[in-house]
JSON list of C-alpha atoms in Angstrom, two decimals:
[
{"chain": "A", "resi": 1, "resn": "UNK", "atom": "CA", "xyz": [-29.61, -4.76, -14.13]},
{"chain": "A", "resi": 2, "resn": "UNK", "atom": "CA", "xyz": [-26.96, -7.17, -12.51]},
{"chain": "A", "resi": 3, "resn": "UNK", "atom": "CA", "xyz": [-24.87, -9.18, -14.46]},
{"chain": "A", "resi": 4, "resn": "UNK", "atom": "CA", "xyz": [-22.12, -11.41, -13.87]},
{"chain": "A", "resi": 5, "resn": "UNK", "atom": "CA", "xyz": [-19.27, -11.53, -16.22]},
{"chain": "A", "resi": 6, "resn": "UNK", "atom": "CA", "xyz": [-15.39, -12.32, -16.00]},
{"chain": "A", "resi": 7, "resn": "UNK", "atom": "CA", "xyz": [-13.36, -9.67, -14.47]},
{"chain": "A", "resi": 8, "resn": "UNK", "atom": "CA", "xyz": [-11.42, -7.86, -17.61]},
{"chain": "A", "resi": 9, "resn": "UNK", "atom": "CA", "xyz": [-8.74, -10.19, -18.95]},
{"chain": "A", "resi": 10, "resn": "UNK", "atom": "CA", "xyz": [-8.86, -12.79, -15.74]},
{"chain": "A", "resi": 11, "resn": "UNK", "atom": "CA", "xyz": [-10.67, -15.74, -16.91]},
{"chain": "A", "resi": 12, "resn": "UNK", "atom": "CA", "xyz": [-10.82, -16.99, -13.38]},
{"chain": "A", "resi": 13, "resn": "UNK", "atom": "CA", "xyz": [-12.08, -14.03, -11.99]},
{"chain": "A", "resi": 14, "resn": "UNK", "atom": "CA", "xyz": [-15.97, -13.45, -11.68]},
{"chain": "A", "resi": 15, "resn": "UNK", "atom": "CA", "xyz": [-17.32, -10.21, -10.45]},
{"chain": "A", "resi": 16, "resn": "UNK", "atom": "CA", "xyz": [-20.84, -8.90, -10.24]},
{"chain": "A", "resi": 17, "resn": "UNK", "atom": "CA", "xyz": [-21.82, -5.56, -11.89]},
{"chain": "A", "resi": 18, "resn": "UNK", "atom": "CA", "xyz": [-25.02, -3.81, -12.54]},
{"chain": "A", "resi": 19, "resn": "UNK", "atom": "CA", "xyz": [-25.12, -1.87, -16.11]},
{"chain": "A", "resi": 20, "resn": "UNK", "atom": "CA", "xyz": [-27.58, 0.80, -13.99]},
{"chain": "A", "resi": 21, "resn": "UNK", "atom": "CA", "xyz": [-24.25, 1.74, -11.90]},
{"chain": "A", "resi": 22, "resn": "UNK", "atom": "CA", "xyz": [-20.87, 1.41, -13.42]},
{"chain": "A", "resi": 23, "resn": "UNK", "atom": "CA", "xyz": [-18.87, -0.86, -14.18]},
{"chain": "A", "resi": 24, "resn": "UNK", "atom": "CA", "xyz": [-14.98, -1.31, -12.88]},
{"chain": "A", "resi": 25, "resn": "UNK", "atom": "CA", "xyz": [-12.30, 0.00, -15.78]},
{"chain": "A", "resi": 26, "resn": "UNK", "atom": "CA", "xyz": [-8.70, -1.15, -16.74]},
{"chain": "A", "resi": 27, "resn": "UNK", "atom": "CA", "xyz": [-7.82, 1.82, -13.65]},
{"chain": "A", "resi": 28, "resn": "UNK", "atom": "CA", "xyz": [-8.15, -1.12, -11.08]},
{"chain": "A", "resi": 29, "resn": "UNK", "atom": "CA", "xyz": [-6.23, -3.54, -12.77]},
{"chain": "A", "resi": 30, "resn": "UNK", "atom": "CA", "xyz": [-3.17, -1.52, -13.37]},
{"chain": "A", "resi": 31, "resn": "UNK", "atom": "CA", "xyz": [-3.51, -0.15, -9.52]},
{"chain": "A", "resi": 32, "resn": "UNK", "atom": "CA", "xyz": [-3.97, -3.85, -8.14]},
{"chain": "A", "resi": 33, "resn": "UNK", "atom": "CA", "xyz": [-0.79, -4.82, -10.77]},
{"chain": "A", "resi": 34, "resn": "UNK", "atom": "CA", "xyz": [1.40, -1.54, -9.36]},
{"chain": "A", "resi": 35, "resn": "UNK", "atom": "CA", "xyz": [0.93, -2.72, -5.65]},
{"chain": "A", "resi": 36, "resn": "UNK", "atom": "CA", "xyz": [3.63, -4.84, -4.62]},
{"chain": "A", "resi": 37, "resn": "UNK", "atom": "CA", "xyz": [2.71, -6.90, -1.42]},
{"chain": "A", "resi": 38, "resn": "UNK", "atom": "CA", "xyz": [6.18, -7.81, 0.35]},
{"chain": "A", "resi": 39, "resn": "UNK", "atom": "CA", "xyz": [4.99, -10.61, 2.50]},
{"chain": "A", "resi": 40, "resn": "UNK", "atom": "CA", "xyz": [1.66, -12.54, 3.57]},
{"chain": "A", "resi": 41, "resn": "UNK", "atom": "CA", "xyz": [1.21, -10.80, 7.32]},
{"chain": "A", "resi": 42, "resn": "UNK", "atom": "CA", "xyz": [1.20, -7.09, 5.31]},
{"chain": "A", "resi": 43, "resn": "UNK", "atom": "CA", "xyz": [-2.18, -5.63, 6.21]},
{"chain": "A", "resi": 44, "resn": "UNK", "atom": "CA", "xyz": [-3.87, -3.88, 2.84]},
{"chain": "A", "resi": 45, "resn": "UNK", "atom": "CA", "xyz": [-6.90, -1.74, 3.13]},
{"chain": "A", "resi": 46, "resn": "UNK", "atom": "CA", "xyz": [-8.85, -1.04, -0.23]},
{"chain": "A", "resi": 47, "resn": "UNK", "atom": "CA", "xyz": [-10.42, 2.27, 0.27]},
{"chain": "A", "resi": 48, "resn": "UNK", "atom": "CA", "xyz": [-13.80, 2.55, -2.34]},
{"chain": "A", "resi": 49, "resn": "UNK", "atom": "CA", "xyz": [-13.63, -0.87, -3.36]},
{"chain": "A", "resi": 50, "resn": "UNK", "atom": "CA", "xyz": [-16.61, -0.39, -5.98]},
{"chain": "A", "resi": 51, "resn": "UNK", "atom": "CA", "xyz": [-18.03, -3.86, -6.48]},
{"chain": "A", "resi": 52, "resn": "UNK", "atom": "CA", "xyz": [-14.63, -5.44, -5.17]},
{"chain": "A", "resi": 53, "resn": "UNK", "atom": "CA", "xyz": [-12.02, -5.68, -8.33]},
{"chain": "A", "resi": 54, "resn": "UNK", "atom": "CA", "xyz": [-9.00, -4.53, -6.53]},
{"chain": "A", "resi": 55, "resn": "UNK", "atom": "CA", "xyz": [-9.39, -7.06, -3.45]},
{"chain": "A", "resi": 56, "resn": "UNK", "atom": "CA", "xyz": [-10.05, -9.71, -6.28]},
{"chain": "A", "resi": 57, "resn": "UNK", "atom": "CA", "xyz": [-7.23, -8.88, -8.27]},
{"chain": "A", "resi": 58, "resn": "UNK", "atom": "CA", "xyz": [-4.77, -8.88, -5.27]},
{"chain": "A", "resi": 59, "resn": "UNK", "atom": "CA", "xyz": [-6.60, -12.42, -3.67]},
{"chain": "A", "resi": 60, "resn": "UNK", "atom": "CA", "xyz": [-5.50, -14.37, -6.86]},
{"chain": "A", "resi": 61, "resn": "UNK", "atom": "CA", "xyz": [-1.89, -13.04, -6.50]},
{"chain": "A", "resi": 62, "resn": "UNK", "atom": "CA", "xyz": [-1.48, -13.07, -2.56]},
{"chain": "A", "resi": 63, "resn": "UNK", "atom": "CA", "xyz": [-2.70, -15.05, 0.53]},
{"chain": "A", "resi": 64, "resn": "UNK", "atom": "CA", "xyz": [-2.93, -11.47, 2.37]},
{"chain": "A", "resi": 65, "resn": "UNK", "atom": "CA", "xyz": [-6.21, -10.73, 4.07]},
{"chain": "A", "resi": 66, "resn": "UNK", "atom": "CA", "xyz": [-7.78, -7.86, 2.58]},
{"chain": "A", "resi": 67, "resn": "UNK", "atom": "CA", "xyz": [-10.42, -5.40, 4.22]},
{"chain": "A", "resi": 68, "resn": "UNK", "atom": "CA", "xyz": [-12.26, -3.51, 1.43]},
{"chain": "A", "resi": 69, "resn": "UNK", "atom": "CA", "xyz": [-14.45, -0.49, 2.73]},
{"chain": "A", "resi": 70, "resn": "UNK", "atom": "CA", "xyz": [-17.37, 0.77, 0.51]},
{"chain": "A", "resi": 71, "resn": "UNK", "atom": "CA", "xyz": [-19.71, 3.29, 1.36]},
{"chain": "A", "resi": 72, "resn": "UNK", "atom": "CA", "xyz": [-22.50, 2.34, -1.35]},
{"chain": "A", "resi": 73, "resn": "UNK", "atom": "CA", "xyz": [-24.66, -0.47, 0.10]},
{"chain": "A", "resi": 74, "resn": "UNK", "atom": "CA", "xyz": [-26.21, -1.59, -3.20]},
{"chain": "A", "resi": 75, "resn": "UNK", "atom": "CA", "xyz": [-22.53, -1.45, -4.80]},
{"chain": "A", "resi": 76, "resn": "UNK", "atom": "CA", "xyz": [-21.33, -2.90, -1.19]},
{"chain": "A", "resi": 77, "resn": "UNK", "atom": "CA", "xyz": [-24.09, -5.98, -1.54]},
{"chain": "A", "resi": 78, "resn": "UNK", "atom": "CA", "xyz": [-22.47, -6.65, -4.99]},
{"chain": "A", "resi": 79, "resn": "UNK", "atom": "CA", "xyz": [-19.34, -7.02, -4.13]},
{"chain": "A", "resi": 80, "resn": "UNK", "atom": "CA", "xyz": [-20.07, -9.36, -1.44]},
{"chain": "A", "resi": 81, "resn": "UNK", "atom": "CA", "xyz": [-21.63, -11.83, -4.35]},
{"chain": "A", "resi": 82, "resn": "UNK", "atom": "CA", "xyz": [-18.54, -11.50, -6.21]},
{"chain": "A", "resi": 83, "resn": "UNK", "atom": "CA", "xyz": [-16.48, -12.50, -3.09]},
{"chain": "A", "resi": 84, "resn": "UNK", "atom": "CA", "xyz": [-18.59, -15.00, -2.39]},
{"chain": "A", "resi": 85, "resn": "UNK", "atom": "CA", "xyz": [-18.51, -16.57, -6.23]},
{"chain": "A", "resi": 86, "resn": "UNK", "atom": "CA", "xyz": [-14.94, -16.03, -5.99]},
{"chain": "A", "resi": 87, "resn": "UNK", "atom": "CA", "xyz": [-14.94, -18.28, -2.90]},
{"chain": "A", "resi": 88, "resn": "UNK", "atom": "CA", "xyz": [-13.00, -15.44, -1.35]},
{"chain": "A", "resi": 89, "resn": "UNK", "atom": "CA", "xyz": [-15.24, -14.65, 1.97]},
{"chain": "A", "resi": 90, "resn": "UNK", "atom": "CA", "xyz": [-12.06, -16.31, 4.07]},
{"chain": "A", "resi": 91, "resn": "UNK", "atom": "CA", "xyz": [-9.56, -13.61, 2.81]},
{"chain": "A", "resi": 92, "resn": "UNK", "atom": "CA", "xyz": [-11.38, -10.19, 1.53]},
{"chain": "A", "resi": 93, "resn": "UNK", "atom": "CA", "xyz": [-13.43, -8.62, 4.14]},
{"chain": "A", "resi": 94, "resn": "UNK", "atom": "CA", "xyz": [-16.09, -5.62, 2.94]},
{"chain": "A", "resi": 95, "resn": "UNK", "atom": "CA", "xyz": [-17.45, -3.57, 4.96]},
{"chain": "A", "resi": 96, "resn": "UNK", "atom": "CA", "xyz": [-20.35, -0.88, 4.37]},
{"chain": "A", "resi": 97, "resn": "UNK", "atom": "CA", "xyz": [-18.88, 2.18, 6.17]},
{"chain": "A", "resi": 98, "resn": "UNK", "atom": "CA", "xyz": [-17.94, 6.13, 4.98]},
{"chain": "A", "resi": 99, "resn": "UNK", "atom": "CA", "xyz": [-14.19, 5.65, 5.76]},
{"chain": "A", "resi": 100, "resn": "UNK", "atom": "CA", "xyz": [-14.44, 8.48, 8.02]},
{"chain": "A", "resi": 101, "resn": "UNK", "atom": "CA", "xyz": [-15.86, 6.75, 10.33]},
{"chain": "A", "resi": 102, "resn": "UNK", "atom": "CA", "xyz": [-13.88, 3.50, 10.29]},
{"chain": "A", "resi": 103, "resn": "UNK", "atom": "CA", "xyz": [-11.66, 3.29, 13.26]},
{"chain": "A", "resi": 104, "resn": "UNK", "atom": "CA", "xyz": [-10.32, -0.27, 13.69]},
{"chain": "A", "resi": 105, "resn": "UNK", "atom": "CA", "xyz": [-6.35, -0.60, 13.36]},
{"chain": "A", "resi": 106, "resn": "UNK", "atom": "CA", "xyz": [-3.63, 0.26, 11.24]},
{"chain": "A", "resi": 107, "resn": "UNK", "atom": "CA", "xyz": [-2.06, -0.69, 8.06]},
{"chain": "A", "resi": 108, "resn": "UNK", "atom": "CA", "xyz": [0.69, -1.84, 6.09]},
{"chain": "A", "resi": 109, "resn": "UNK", "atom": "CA", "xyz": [-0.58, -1.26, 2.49]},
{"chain": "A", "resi": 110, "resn": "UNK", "atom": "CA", "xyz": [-3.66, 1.42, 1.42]},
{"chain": "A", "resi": 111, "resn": "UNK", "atom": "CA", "xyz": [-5.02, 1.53, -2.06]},
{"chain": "A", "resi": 112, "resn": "UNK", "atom": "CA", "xyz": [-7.49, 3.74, -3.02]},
{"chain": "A", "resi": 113, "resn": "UNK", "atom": "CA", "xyz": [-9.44, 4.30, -6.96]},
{"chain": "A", "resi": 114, "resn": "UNK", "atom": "CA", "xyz": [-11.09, 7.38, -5.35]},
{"chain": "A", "resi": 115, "resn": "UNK", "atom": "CA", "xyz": [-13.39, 9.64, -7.75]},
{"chain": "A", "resi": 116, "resn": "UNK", "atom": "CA", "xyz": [-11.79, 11.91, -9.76]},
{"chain": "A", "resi": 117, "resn": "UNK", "atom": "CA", "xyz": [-13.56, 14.88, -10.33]},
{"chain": "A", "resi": 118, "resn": "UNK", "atom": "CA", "xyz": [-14.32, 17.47, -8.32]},
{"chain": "A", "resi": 119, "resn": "UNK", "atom": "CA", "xyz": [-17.97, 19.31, -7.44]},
{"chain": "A", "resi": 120, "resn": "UNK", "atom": "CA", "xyz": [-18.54, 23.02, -8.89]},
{"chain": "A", "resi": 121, "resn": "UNK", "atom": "CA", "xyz": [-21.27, 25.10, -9.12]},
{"chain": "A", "resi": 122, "resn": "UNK", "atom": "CA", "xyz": [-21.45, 24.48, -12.99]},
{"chain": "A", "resi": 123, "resn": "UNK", "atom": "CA", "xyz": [-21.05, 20.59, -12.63]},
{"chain": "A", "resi": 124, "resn": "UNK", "atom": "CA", "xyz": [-23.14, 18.33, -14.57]},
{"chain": "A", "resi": 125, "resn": "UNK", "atom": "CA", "xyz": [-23.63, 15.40, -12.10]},
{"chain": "A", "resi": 126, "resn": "UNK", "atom": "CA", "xyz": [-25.36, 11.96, -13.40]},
{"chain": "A", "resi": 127, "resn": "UNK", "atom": "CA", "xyz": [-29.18, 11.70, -12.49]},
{"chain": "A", "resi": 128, "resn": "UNK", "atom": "CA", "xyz": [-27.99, 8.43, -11.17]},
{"chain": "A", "resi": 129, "resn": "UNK", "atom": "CA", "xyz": [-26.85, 8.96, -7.72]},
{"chain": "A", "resi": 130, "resn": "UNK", "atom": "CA", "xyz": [-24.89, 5.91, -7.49]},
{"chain": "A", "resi": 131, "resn": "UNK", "atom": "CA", "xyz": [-22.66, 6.82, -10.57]},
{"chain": "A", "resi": 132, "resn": "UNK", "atom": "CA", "xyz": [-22.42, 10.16, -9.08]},
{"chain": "A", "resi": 133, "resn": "UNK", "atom": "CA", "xyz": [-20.78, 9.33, -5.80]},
{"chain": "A", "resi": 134, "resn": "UNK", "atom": "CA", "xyz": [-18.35, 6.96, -7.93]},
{"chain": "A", "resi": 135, "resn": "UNK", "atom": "CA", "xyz": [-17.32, 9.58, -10.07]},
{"chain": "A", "resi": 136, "resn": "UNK", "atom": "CA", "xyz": [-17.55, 12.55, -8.15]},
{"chain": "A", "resi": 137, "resn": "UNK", "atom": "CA", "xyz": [-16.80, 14.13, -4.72]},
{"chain": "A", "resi": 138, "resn": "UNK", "atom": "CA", "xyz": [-19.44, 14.12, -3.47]},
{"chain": "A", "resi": 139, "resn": "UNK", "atom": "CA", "xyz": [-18.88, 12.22, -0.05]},
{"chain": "A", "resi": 140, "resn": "UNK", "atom": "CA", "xyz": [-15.15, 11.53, -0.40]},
{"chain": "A", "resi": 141, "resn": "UNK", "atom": "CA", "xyz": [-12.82, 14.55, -1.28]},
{"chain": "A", "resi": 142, "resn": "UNK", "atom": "CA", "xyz": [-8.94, 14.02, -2.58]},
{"chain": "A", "resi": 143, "resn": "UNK", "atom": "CA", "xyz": [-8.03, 15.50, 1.23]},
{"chain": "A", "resi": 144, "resn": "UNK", "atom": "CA", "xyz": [-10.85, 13.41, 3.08]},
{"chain": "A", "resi": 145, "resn": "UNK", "atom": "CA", "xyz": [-9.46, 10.47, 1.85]},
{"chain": "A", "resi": 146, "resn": "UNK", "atom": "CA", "xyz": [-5.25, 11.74, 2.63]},
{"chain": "A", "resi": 147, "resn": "UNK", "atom": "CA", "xyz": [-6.58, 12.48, 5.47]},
{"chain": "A", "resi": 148, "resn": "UNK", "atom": "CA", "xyz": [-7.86, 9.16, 6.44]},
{"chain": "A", "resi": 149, "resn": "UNK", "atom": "CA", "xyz": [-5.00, 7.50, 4.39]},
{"chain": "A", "resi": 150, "resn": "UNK", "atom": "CA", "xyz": [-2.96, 9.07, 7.22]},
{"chain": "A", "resi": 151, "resn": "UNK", "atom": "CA", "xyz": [-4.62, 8.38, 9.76]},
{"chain": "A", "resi": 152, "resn": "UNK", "atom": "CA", "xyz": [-5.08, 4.64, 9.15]},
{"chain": "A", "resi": 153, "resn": "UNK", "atom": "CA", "xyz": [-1.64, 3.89, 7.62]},
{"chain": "A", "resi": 154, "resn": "UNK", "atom": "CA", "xyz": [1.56, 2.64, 9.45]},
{"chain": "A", "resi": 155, "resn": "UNK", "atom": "CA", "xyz": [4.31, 4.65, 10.27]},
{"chain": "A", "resi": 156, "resn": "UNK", "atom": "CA", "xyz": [6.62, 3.60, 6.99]},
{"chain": "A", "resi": 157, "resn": "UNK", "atom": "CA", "xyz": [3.12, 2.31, 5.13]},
{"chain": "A", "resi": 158, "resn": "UNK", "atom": "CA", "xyz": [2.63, 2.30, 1.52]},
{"chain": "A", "resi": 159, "resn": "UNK", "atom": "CA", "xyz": [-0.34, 4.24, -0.14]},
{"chain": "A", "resi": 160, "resn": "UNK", "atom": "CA", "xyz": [-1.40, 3.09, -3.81]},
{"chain": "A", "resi": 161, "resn": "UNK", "atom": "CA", "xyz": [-3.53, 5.12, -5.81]},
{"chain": "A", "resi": 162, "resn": "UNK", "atom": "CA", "xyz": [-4.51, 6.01, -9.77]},
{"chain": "A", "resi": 163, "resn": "UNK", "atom": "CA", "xyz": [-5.70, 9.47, -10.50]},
{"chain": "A", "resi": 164, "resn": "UNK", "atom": "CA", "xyz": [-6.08, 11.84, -13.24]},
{"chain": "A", "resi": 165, "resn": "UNK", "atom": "CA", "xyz": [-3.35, 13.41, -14.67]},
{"chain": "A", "resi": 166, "resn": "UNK", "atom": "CA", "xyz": [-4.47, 16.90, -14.42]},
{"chain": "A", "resi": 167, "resn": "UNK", "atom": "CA", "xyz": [-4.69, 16.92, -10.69]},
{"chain": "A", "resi": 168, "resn": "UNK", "atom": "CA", "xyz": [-0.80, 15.51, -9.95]},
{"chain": "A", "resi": 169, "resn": "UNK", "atom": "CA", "xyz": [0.34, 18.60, -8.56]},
{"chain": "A", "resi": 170, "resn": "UNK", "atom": "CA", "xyz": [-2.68, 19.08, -6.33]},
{"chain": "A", "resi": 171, "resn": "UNK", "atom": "CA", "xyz": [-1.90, 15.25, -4.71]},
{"chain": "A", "resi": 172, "resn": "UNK", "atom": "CA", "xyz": [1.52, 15.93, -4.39]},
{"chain": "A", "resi": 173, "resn": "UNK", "atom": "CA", "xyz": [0.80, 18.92, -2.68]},
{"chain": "A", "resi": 174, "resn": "UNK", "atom": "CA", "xyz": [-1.73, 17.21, -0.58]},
{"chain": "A", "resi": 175, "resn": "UNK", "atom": "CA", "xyz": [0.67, 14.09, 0.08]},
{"chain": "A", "resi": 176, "resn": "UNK", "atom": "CA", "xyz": [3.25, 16.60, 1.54]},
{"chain": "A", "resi": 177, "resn": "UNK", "atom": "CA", "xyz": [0.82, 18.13, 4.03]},
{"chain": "A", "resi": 178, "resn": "UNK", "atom": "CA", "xyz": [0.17, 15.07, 5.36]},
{"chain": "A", "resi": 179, "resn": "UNK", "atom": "CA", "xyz": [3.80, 14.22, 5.15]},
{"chain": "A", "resi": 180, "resn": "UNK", "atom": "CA", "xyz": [3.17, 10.76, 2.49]},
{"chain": "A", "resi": 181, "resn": "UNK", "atom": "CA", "xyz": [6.07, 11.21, 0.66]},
{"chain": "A", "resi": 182, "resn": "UNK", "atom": "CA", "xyz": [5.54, 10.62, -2.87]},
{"chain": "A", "resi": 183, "resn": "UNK", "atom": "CA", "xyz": [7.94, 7.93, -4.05]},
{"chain": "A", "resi": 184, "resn": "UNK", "atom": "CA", "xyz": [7.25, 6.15, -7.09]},
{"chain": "A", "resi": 185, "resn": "UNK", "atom": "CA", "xyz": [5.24, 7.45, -10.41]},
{"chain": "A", "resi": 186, "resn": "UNK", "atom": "CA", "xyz": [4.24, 5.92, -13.60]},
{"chain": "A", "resi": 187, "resn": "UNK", "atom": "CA", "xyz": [2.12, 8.15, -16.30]},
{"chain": "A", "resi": 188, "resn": "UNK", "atom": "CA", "xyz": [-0.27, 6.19, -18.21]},
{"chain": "A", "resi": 189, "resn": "UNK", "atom": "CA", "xyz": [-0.95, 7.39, -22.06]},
{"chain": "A", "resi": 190, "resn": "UNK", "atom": "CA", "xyz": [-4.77, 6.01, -23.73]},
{"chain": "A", "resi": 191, "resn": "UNK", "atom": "CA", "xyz": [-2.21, 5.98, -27.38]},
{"chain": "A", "resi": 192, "resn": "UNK", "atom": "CA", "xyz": [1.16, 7.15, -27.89]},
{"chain": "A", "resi": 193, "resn": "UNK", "atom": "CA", "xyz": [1.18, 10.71, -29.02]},
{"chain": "A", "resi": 194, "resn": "UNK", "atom": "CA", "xyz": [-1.39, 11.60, -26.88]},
{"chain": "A", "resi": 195, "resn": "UNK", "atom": "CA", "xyz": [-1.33, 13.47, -23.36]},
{"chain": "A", "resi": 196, "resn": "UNK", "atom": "CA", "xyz": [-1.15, 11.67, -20.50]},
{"chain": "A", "resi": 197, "resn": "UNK", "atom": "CA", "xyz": [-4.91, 10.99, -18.66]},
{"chain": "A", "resi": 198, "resn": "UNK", "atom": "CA", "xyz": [-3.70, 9.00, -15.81]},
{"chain": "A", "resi": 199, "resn": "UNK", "atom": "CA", "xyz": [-1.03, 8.01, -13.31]},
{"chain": "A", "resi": 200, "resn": "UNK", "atom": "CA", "xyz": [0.19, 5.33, -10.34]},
{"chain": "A", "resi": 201, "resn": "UNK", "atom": "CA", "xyz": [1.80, 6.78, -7.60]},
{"chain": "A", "resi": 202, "resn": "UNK", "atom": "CA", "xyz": [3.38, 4.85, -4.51]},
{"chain": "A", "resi": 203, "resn": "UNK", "atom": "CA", "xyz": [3.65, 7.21, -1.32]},
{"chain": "A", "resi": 204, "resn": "UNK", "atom": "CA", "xyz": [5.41, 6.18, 1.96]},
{"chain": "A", "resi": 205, "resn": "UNK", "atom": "CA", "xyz": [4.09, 7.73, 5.32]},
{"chain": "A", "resi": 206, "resn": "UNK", "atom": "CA", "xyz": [6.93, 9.55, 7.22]},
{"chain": "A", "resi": 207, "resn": "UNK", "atom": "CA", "xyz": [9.34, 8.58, 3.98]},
{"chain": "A", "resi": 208, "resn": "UNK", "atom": "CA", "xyz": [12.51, 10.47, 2.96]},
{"chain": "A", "resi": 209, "resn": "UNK", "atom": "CA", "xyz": [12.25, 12.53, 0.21]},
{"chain": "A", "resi": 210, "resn": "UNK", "atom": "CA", "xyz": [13.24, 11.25, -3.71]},
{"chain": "A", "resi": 211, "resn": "UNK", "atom": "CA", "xyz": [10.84, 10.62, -6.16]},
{"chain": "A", "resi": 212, "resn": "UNK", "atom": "CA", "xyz": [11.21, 8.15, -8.62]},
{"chain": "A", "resi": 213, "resn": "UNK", "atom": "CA", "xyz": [9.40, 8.27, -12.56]},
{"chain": "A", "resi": 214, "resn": "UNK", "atom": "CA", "xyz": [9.07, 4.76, -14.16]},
{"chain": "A", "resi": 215, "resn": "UNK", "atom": "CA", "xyz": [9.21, 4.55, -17.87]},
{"chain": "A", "resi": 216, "resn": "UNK", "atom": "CA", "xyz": [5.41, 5.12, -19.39]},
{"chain": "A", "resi": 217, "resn": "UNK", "atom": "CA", "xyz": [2.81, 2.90, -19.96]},
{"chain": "A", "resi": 218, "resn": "UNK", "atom": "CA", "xyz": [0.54, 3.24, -23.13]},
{"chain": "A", "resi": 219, "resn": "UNK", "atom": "CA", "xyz": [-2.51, 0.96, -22.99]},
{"chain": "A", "resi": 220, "resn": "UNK", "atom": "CA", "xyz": [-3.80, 1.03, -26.97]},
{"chain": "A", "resi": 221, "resn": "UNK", "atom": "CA", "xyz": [-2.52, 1.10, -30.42]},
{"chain": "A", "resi": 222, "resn": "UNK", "atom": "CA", "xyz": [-3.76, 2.97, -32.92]},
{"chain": "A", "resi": 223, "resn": "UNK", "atom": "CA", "xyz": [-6.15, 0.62, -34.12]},
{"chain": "A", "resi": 224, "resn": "UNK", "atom": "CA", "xyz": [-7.44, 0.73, -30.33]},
{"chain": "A", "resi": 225, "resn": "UNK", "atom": "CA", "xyz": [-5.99, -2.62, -29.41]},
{"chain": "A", "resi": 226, "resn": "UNK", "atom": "CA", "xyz": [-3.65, -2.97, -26.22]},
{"chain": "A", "resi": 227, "resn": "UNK", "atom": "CA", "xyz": [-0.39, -3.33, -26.33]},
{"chain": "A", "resi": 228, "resn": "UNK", "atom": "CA", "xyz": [0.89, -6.59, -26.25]},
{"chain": "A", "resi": 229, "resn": "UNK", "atom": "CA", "xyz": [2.70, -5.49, -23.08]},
{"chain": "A", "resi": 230, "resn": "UNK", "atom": "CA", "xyz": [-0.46, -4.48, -21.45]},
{"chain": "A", "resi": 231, "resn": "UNK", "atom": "CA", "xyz": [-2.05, -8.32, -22.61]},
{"chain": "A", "resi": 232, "resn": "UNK", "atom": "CA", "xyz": [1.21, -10.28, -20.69]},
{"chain": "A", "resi": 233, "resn": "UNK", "atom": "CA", "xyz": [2.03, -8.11, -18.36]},
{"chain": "A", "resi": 234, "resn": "UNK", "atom": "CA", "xyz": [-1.85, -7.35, -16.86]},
{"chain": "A", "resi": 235, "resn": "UNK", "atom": "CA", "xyz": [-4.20, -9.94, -17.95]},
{"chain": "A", "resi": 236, "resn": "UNK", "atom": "CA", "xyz": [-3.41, -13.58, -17.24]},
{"chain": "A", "resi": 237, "resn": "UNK", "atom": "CA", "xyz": [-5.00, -14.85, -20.29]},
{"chain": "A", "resi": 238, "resn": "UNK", "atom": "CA", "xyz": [-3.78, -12.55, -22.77]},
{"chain": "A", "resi": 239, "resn": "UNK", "atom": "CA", "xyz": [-0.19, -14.65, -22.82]}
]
């Protein structure tokens, strides 16, 4: 069922969701927040958009435009009503399109919240379809979308991504084949004292080798709150 609610922590952000899908996490906020946009000609491809959270995120921070590709057309025809409440249609552009296919120009800036787990023979898949393709690769693999990363980045282009924890050494492996140099990382922790689930790493295509680790982020306290760091530094009403 579709429902329109503010986008987490950004009271003047709308976005369309349908409980029978998924619904966006905290993931896209703290990729959209680890992207760093140098100037307003930088062109950013959003690879997966989902129902459009990153390109939202990024619109109320930067006058870039943004192309968001989404292969999904029921998740694709939501995100074009949250664009459109958002009064964004001028600066995000979505398009409904496997990005293997897309083949129009190159970019500056490439963030992708791909799916995270991989298919075995013993995986249990959701009966929905649509939460299925989100979650699993099913028609976007880690390489596929290195691959086209590569392929559609800029010589000296950034790459943004947030990915499980337990599959860093496969990316970086991955990156290097492709030759994105990994550059920056940040680990994300649910709680202190806990293992690390996720991470943000910044690649450069064709970059020279040096990899920097930012101090970690923790996202709740024990009680299950966030962090009041989390509240200032990535929701703009949590001040």
């Amino acid at each position: 069922m579709k429902e329109l609610n503010y986008l987490l922590g950004f009271k003047n952000i709308k976005i369309y969701q349908d409980k029978d899908y998924f619904k966006f996490s905290l993931d896209s906020i703290l990729l959209a927040n680890f992207c760093k946009i140098k100037n307003k000609n930088q062109k950013i491809l959003d690879i997966g958009t989902g129902t459009c959270p990153i390109p939202l995120l990024l619109s109320n921070k930067y006058e870039n435009l943004i192309i968001a590709i989404e292969i999904q057309k029921n998740i694709y025809n939501l995100a074009k009503e949250s664009v459109f409440i958002n009064h964004k249609e001028n600066q995000i552009k979505l398009i409904n399109i496997d990005i293997k296919d897309y083949k129009s120009g190159k970019y500056d800036i490439i963030l992708s919240n791909p799916p995270y787990y991989k298919i075995f023979s013993n995986s249990k898949l959701n009966l929905n379809e649509v939460k299925s393709i989100a979650r699993h690769e099913i028609t976007l693999t880690l390489e596929d979308l290195i691959k086209n990363t590569k392929r559609l980045l800029e010589n000296k282009g950034e790459f943004y991504i947030i990915y499980p924890t337990e599959r860093f050494i496969e990316l970086i492996i991955i990156l290097n084949k492709y030759n994105l140099i990994p550059k920056v990382v940040k680990f994300v922790y649910p709680k202190k004292n806990t293992d690390s689930n996720l991470f943000l790493l910044k690649a450069i295509n064709g970059g020279k080798e040096g990899l920097k680790i930012l101090p970690p982020l923790f996202i709740h306290k024990q009680n299950g709150e966030y962090y009041n760091k989390i509240k200032k530094e990535y929701f703009n009403d949590g001040k």
